[in-house]
Coordinates of C-alpha atoms in Angstrom, one line a residue:
X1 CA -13.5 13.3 22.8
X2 CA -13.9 11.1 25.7
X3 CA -17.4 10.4 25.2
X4 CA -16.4 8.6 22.2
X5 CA -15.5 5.5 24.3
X6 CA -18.9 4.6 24.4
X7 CA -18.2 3.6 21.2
X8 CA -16.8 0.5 22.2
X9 CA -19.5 -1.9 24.0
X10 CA -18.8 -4.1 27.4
X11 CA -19.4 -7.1 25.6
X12 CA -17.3 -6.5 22.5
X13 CA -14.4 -5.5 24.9
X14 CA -14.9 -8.4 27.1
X15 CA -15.0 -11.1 23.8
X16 CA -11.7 -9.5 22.6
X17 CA -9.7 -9.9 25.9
X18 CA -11.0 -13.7 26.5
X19 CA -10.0 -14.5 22.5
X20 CA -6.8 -12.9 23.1
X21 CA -6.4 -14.9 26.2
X22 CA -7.3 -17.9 24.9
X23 CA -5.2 -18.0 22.2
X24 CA -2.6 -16.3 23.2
X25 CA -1.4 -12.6 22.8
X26 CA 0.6 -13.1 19.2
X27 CA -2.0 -15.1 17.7
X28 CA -4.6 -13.1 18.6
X29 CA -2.2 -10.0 16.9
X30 CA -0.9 -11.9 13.8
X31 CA -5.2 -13.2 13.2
X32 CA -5.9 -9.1 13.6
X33 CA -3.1 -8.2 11.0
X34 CA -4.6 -10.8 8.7
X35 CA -7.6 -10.1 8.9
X36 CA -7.3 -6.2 8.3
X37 CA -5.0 -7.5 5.2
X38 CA -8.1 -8.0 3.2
X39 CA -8.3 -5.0 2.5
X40 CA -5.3 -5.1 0.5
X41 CA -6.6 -7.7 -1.5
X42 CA -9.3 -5.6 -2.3
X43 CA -6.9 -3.1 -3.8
X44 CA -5.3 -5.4 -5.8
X45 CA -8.4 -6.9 -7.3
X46 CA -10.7 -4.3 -7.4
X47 CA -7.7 -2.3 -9.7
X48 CA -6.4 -5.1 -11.4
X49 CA -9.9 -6.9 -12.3
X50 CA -10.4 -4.1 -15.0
X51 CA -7.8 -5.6 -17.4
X52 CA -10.3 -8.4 -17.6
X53 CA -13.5 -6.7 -18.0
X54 CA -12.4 -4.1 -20.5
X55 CA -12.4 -5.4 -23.4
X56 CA -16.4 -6.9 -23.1
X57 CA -17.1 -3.6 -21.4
X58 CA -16.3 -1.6 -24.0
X59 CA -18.6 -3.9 -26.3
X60 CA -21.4 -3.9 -24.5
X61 CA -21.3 0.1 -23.8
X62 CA -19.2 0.7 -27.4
X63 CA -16.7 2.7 -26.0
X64 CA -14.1 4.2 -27.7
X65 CA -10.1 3.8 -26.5
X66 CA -10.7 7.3 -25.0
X67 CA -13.6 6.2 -22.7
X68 CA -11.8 3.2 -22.0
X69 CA -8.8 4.8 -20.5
X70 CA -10.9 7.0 -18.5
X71 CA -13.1 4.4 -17.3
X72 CA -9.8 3.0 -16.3
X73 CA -7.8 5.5 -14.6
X74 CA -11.1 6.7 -12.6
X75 CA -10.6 4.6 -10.1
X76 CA -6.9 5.9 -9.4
X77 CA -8.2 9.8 -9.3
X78 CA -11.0 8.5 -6.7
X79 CA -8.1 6.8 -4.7
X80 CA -6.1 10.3 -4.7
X81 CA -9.4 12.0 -3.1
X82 CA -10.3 9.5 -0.5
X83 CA -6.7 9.0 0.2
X84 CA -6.2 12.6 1.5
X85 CA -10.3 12.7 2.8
X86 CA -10.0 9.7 5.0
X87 CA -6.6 10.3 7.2
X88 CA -8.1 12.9 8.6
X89 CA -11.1 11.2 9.0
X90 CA -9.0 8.3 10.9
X91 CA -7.9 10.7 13.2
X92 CA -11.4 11.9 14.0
X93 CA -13.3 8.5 13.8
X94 CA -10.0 6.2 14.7
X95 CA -8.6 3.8 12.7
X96 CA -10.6 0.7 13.0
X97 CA -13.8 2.8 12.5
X98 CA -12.0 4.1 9.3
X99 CA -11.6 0.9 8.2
X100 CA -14.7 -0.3 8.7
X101 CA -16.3 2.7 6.8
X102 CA -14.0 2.4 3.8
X103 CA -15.2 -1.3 3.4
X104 CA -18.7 -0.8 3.7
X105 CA -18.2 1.7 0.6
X106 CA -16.1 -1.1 -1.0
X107 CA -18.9 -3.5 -1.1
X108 CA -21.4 -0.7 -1.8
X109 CA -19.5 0.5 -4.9
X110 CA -18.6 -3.0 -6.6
X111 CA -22.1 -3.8 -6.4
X112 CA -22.9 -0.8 -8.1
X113 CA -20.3 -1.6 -10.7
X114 CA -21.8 -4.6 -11.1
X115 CA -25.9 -3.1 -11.5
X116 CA -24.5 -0.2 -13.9
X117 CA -26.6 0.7 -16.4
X118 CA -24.3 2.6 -18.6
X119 CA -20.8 4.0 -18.6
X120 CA -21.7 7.0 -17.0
X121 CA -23.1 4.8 -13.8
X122 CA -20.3 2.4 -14.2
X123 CA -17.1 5.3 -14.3
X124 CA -19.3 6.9 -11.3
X125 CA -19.2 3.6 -8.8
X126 CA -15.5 3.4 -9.8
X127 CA -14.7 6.3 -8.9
X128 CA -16.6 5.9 -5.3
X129 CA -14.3 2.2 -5.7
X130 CA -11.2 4.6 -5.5
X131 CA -12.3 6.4 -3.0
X132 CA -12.2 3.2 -0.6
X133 CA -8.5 2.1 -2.2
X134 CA -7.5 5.4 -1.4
X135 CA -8.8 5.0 1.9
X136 CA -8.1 1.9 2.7
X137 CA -4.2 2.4 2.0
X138 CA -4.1 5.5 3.8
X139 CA -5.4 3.9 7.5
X140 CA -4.6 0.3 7.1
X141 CA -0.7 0.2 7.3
X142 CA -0.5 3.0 9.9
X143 CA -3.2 0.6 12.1
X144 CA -1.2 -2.5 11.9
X145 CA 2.3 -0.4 12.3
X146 CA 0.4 1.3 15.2
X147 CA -0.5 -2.2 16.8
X148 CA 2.4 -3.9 15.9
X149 CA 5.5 -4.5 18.2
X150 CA 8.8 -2.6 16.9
X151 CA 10.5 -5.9 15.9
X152 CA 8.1 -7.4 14.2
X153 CA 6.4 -4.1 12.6
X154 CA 8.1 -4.4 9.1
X155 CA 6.4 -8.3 8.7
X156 CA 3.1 -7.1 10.0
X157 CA 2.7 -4.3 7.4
X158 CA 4.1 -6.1 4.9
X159 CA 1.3 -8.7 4.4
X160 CA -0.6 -5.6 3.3
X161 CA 1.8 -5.6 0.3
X162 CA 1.2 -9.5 0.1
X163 CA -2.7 -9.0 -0.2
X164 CA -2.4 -6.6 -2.7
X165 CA -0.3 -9.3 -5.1
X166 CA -3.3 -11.8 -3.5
X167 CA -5.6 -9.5 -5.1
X168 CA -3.9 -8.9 -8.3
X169 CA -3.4 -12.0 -8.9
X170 CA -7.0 -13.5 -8.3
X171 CA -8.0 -10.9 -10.7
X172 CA -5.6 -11.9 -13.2
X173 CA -6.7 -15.5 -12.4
X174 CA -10.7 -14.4 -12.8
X175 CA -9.7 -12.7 -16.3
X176 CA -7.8 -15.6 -17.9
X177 CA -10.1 -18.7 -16.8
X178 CA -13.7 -17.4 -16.1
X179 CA -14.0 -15.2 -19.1
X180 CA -16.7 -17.4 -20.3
X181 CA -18.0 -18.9 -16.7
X182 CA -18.5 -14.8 -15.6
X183 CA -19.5 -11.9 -16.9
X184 CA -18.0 -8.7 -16.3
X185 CA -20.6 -7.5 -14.0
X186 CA -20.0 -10.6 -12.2
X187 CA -16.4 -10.1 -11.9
X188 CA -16.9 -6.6 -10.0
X189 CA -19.5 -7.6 -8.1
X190 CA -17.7 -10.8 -6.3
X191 CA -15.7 -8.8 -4.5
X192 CA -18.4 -7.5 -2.2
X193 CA -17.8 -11.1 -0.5
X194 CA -14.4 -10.4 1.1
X195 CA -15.9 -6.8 1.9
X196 CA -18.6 -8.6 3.8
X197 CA -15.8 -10.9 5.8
X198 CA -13.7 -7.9 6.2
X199 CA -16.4 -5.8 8.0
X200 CA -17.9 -8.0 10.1
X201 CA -14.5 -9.1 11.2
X202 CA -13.4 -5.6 12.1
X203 CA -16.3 -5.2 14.9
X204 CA -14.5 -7.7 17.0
X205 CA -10.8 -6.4 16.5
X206 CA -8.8 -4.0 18.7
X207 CA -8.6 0.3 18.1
X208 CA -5.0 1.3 17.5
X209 CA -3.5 2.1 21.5
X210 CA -2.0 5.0 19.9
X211 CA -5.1 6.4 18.6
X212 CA -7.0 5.9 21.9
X213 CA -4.0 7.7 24.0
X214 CA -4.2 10.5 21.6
X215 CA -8.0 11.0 22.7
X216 CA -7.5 11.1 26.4
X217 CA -8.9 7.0 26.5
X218 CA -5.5 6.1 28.6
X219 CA -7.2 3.1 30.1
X220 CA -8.8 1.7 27.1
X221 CA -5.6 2.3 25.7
X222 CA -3.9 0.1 28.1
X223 CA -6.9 -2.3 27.9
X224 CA -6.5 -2.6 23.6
X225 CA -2.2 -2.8 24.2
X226 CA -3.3 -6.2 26.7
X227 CA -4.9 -8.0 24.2
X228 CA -1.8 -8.0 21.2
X229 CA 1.3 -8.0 24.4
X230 CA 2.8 -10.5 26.0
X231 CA 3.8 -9.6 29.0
X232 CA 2.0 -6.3 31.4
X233 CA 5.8 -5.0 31.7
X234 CA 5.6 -4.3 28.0
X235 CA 2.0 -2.9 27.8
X236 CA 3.3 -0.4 30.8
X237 CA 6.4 0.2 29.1
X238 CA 5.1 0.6 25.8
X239 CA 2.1 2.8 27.3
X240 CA 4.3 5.4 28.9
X241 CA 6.5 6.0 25.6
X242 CA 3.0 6.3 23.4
X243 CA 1.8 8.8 26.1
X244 CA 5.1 11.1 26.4
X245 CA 4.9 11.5 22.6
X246 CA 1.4 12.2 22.8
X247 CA 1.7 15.0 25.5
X248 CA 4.4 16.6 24.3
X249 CA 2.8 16.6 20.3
X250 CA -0.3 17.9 21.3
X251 CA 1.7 21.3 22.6
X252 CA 3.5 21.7 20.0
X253 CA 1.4 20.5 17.5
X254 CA -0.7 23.4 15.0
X255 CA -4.4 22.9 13.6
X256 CA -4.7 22.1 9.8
X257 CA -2.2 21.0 7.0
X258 CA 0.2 23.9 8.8
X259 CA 1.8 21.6 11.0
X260 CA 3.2 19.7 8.3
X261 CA 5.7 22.4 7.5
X262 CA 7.4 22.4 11.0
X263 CA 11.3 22.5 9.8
X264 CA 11.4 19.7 12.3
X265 CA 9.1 17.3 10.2
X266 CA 10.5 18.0 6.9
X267 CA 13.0 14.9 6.9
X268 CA 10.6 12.8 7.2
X269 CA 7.7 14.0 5.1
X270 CA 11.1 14.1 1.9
X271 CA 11.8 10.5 2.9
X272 CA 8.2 9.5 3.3
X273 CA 6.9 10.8 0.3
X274 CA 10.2 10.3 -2.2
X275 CA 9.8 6.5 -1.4
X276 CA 6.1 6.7 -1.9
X277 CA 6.7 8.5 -5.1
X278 CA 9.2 6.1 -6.4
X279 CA 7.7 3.0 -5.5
X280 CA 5.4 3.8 -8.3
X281 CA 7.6 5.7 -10.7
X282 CA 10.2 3.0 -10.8
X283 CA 7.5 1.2 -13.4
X284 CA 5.2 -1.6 -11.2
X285 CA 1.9 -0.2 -11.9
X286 CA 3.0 -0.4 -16.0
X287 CA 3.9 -3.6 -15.7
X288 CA 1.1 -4.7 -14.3
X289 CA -1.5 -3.3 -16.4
X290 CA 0.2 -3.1 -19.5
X291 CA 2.5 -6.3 -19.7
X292 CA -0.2 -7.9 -22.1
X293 CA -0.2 -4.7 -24.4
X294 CA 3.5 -3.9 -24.5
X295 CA 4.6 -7.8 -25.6
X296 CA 0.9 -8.2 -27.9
X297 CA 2.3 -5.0 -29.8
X298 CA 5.7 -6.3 -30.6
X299 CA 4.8 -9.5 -31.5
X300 CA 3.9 -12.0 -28.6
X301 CA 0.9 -14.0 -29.3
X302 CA -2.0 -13.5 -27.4
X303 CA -2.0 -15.9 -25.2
X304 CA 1.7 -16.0 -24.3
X305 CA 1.2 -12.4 -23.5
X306 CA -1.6 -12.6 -21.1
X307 CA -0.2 -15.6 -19.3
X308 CA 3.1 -13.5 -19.3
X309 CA 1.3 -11.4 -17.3
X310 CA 0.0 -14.0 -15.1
X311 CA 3.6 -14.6 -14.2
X312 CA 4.2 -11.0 -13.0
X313 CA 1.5 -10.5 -10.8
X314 CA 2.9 -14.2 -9.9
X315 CA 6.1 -13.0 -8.9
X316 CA 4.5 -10.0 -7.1
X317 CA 3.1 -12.2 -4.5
X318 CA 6.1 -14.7 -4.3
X319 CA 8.8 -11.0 -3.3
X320 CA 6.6 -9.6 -1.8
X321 CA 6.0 -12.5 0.6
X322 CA 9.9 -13.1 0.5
X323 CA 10.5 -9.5 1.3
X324 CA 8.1 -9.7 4.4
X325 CA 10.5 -12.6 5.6
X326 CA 13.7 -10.3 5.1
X327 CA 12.4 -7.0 5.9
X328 CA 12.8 -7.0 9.8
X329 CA 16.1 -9.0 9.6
X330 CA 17.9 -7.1 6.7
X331 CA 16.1 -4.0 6.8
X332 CA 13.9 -1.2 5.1
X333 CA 17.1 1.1 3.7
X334 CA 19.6 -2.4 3.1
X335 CA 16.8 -4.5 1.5
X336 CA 16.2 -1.2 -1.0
X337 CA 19.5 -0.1 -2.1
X338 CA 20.5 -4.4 -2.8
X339 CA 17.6 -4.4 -4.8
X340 CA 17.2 -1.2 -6.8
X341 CA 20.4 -1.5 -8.9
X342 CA 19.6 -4.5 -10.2
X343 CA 15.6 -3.6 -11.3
X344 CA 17.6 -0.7 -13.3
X345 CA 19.7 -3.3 -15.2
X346 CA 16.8 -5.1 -15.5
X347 CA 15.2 -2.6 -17.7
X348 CA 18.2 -1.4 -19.4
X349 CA 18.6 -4.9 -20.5
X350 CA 15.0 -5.2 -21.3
X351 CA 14.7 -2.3 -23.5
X352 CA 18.1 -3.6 -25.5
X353 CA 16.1 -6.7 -26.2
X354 CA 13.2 -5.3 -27.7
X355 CA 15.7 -3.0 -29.9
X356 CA 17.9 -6.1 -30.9
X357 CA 17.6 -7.2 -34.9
X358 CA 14.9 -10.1 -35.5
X359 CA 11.9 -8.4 -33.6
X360 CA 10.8 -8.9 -30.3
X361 CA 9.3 -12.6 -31.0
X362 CA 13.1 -13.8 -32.3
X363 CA 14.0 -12.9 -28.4
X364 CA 11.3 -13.7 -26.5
X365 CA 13.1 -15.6 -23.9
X366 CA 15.3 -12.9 -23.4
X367 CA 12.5 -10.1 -22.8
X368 CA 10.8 -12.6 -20.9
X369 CA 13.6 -13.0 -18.5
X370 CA 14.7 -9.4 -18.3
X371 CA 10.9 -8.4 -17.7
X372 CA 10.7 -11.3 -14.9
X373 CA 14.1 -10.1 -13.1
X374 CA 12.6 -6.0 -12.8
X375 CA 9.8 -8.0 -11.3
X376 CA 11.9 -9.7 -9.0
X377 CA 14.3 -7.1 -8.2
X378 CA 11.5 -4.1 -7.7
X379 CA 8.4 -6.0 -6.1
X380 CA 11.2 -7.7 -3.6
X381 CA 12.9 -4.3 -3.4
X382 CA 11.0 -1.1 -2.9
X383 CA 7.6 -2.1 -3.3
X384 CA 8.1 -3.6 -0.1
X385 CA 8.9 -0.5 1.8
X386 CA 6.9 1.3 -0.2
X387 CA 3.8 1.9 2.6
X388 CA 6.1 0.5 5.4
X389 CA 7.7 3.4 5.3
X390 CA 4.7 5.8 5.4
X391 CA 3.1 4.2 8.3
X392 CA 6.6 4.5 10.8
X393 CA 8.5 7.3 9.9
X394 CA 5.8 10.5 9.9
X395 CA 5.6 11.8 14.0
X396 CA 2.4 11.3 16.0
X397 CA 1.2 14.7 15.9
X398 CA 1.2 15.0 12.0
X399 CA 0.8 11.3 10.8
X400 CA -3.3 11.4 10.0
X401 CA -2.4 14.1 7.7
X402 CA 1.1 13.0 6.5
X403 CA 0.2 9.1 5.5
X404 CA -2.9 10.7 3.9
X405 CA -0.4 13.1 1.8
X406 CA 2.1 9.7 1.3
X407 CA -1.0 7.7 0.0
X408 CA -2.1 10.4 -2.2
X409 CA 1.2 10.8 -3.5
X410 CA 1.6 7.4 -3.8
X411 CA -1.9 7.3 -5.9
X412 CA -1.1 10.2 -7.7
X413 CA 2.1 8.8 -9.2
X414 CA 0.6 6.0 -10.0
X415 CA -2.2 8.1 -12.0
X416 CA 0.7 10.0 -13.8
X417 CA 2.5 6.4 -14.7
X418 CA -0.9 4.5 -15.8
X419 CA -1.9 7.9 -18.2
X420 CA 1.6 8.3 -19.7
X421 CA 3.0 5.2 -20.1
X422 CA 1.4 4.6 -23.7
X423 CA 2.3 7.7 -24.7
X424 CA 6.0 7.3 -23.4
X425 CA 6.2 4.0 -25.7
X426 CA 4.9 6.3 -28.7
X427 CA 7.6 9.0 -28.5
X428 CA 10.1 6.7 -27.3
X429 CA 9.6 3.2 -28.7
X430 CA 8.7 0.0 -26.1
X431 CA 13.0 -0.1 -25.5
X432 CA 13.3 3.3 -24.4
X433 CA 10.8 3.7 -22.1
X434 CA 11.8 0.8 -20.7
X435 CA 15.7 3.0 -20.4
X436 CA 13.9 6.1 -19.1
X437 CA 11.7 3.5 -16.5
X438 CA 15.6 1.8 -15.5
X439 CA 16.8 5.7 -15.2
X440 CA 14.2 6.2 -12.5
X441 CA 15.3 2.9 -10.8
X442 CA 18.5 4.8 -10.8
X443 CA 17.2 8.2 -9.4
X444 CA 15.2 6.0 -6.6
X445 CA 18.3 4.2 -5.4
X446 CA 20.4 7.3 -5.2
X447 CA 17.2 8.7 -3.1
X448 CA 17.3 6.2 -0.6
X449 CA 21.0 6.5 0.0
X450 CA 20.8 10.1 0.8
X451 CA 17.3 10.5 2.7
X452 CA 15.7 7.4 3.6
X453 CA 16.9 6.2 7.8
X454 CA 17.1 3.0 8.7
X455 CA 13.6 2.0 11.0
X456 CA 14.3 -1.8 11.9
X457 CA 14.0 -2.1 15.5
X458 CA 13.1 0.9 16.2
X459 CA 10.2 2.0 18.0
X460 CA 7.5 4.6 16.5
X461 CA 8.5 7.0 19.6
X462 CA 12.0 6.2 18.9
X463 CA 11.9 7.3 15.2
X464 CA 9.8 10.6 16.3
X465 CA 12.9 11.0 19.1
X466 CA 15.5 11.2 15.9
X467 CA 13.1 13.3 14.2
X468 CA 13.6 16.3 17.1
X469 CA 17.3 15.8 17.3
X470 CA 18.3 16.5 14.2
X471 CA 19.5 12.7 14.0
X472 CA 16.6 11.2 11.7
X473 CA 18.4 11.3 8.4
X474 CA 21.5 8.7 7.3
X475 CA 24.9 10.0 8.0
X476 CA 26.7 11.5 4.9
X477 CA 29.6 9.2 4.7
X478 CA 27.5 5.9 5.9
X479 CA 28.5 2.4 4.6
X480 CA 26.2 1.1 2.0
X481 CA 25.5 -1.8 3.8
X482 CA 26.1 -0.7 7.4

């Protein structure tokens, strides 16, 4: 594995350390975590740009509402697949190489998109799209936790979640205003442009220290930890925590998915992947992509809907960013379990207003309001932990594998929500799926209380400590608020 470092060029190693010395250690890391954030905006347009597109899609390619939903939900099946493909592959290539791969095939595939002759052509480059989502939310929160200092970890992965509101919410921008400026073609294939920024930019930017210990490359590793560190007491520090973790995983770590059922492990891999599965089962992804249809179908006009929906992938952005501001201060497990009651009454309230006499239009203030507060309450809440969580509480040994696992489950609730969720409002009505939805809220808060840890301040090596104590999980009898 050591020949690998020959990866990494003089001249690329010596333009890092005199940026990072010029501007100074934290700028140089907050200016990597930004940059690497585009690829969450990448996510959020390149899956939220279809509500757009669809409709003069399916005229030019006369698709029926099956072949619509496929052409759809493709993209979230690709995500499942490159999500579990490319952890492993991160642990292989590293992170940063990872990254730089997934966006190459992001600007390859929307440019396909774009060029597609036919639906076939078309559902095949969005399913090579989801591949690089998938991907891309596997390896990019576990590099910036991996580079990140303990206290400030939570802020640093969160503008991952920030990008992906960005992205949504360009995309929801693109679909309302430039309908007649773009053409759906164009609308896929703009997104190559951040791809471009986003590749070249990684080429200059630091391999996750964590990564580079795990391959023997101790001295590179203390070279990368220089460049986003203060002080050398904390690179030495940090370095000899990162590399007693690493030599002690790699003897008692197993080849394959094996490892991952280690009775040791299992706390985390139930907390890990519980939070990933709720933050999409407690409703987001439905609300995002199907705000328009629910409030069109019970009597919004057409334009209040869609700019309805406008103010949810509005909102997205605004917790999200507020949420990035709390999350180290109030923390991961506090921040969820304020939150998640409330996003619960938001939706039981909601679905009462669409079942009140007079229709849905006689109260559209009140569904409005109710359908802005889950918003609030959720994307400030849990979608906020939801791959903050992945990317610090899964050991060392297992964490290429396990964040691959959290992202697919992540995806593939998502892909379950996206595919039911029209089907829910036909058996149930619009108000009770919205009380089954606010009964998962429920279920998610009642998760956290039991098996989700608080990991605010605490170091990666620290949490992976807990892990082979037996003191990882949150006492029985803890305060709520503690």
């Amino acid at each position: 594995m050591n020949n690998n470092s020959g990866v990494e060029t003089n001249v690329q190693n010596n333009v890092r350390n005199t940026v990072s010395d010029y501007i100074g250690s934290q700028i140089y890391l907050l200016g990597t975590v930004l940059v690497t954030a585009i690829a969450g905006f990448l996510y959020g347009y390149d899956t939220g740009i279809i509500s757009g597109a669809l409709i003069n899609i399916a005229r030019d390619f006369s698709l029926n509402p099956h072949q619509q939903e496929i052409i759809t939900s493709i993209l979230l099946f690709g995500a499942v697949i490159g999500s579990l493909v490319c952890g492993r592959l991160s642990a292989y290539l590293g992170r940063r190489h990872m990254i730089m791969i997934v966006t190459a095939i992001f600007g390859v595939s929307v440019i396909a998109a774009g060029l597609a002759p036919s639906a076939f052509w078309l559902g095949t480059a969005r399913l090579i799209l989801g591949f690089a989502v998938g991907g891309s939310s596997q390896v990019v929160p576990v590099y910036i936790a991996e580079l990140a200092p303990a206290a400030e970890r939570g802020r640093m992965v969160t503008f991952y979640n920030i990008s992906i509101g960005l992205g949504i919410l360009a995309a929801g921008m693109v679909g309302a205003f430039l309908q007649e400026e773009w053409t759906w073609r164009t609308m896929f294939s703009v997104a190559a442009i951040p791809a471009a920024v986003l590749l070249c930019s990684m080429m200059m930017l630091p391999e996750s220290p964590r990564w580079l210990v795990r391959q023997e490359r101790v001295e590179e590793a203390r070279d990368m930890l220089d460049t986003v560190r203060e002080t050398s007491h904390e690179v030495t520090r940090e370095l000899r925590s990162i590399e007693k973790i690493s030599n002690r995983t790699k003897e008692e770590s197993q080849d394959g998915w094996k490892a991952l059922s280690e009775p040791w492990v299992r706390p985390a891999l139930i907390a890990g992947l519980g939070v990933a599965a709720f933050t999409q089962l407690s409703g987001i992804e439905m609300m995002i992509y199907y705000t328009p249809t629910f409030l069109r179908d019970s009597g919004f006009t057409e334009q209040m809907a869609y700019y309805s929906a406008l103010g949810v992938a509005a909102i997205y952005v605004i917790m999200t960013t507020l949420g990035k501001l709390l999350v180290d201060h109030v923390g991961r497990r506090r921040l969820s379990l304020v939150m998640m009651p409330f996003a619960a009454l938001s939706l039981i309230a909601l679905g009462i207003a669409f079942n009140l006499p007079g229709g849905a239009s006689e109260h559209r203030w009140l569904i409005l309001s109710c359908l802005f507060g889950f918003m609030i309450f959720n994307a400030g809440g849990i979608q906020v932990i939801g791959w903050l969580i992945g990317a610090e509480v899964y050991p060392l040994c297992i964490r290429a594998r396990a964040t691959s696992l959290h992202a697919a489950t992540l995806w593939g609730s998502n892909l379950i929500l996206t595919s039911t969720a029209l089907t829910m409002t036909g058996w149930l009505g619009i108000g009770g799926s919205m009380w089954f939805y606010g009964a998962l809220n429920a279920l998610g808060f009642i998760f956290v209380y039991f098996m989700v840890p608080e990991t605010k301040g605490r170091s990666l090596e620290e949490i992976e400590t807990s892990l082979k104590e037996g003191t990882f999980l949150p006492k029985k009898h803890i305060a709520l608020f503690k």
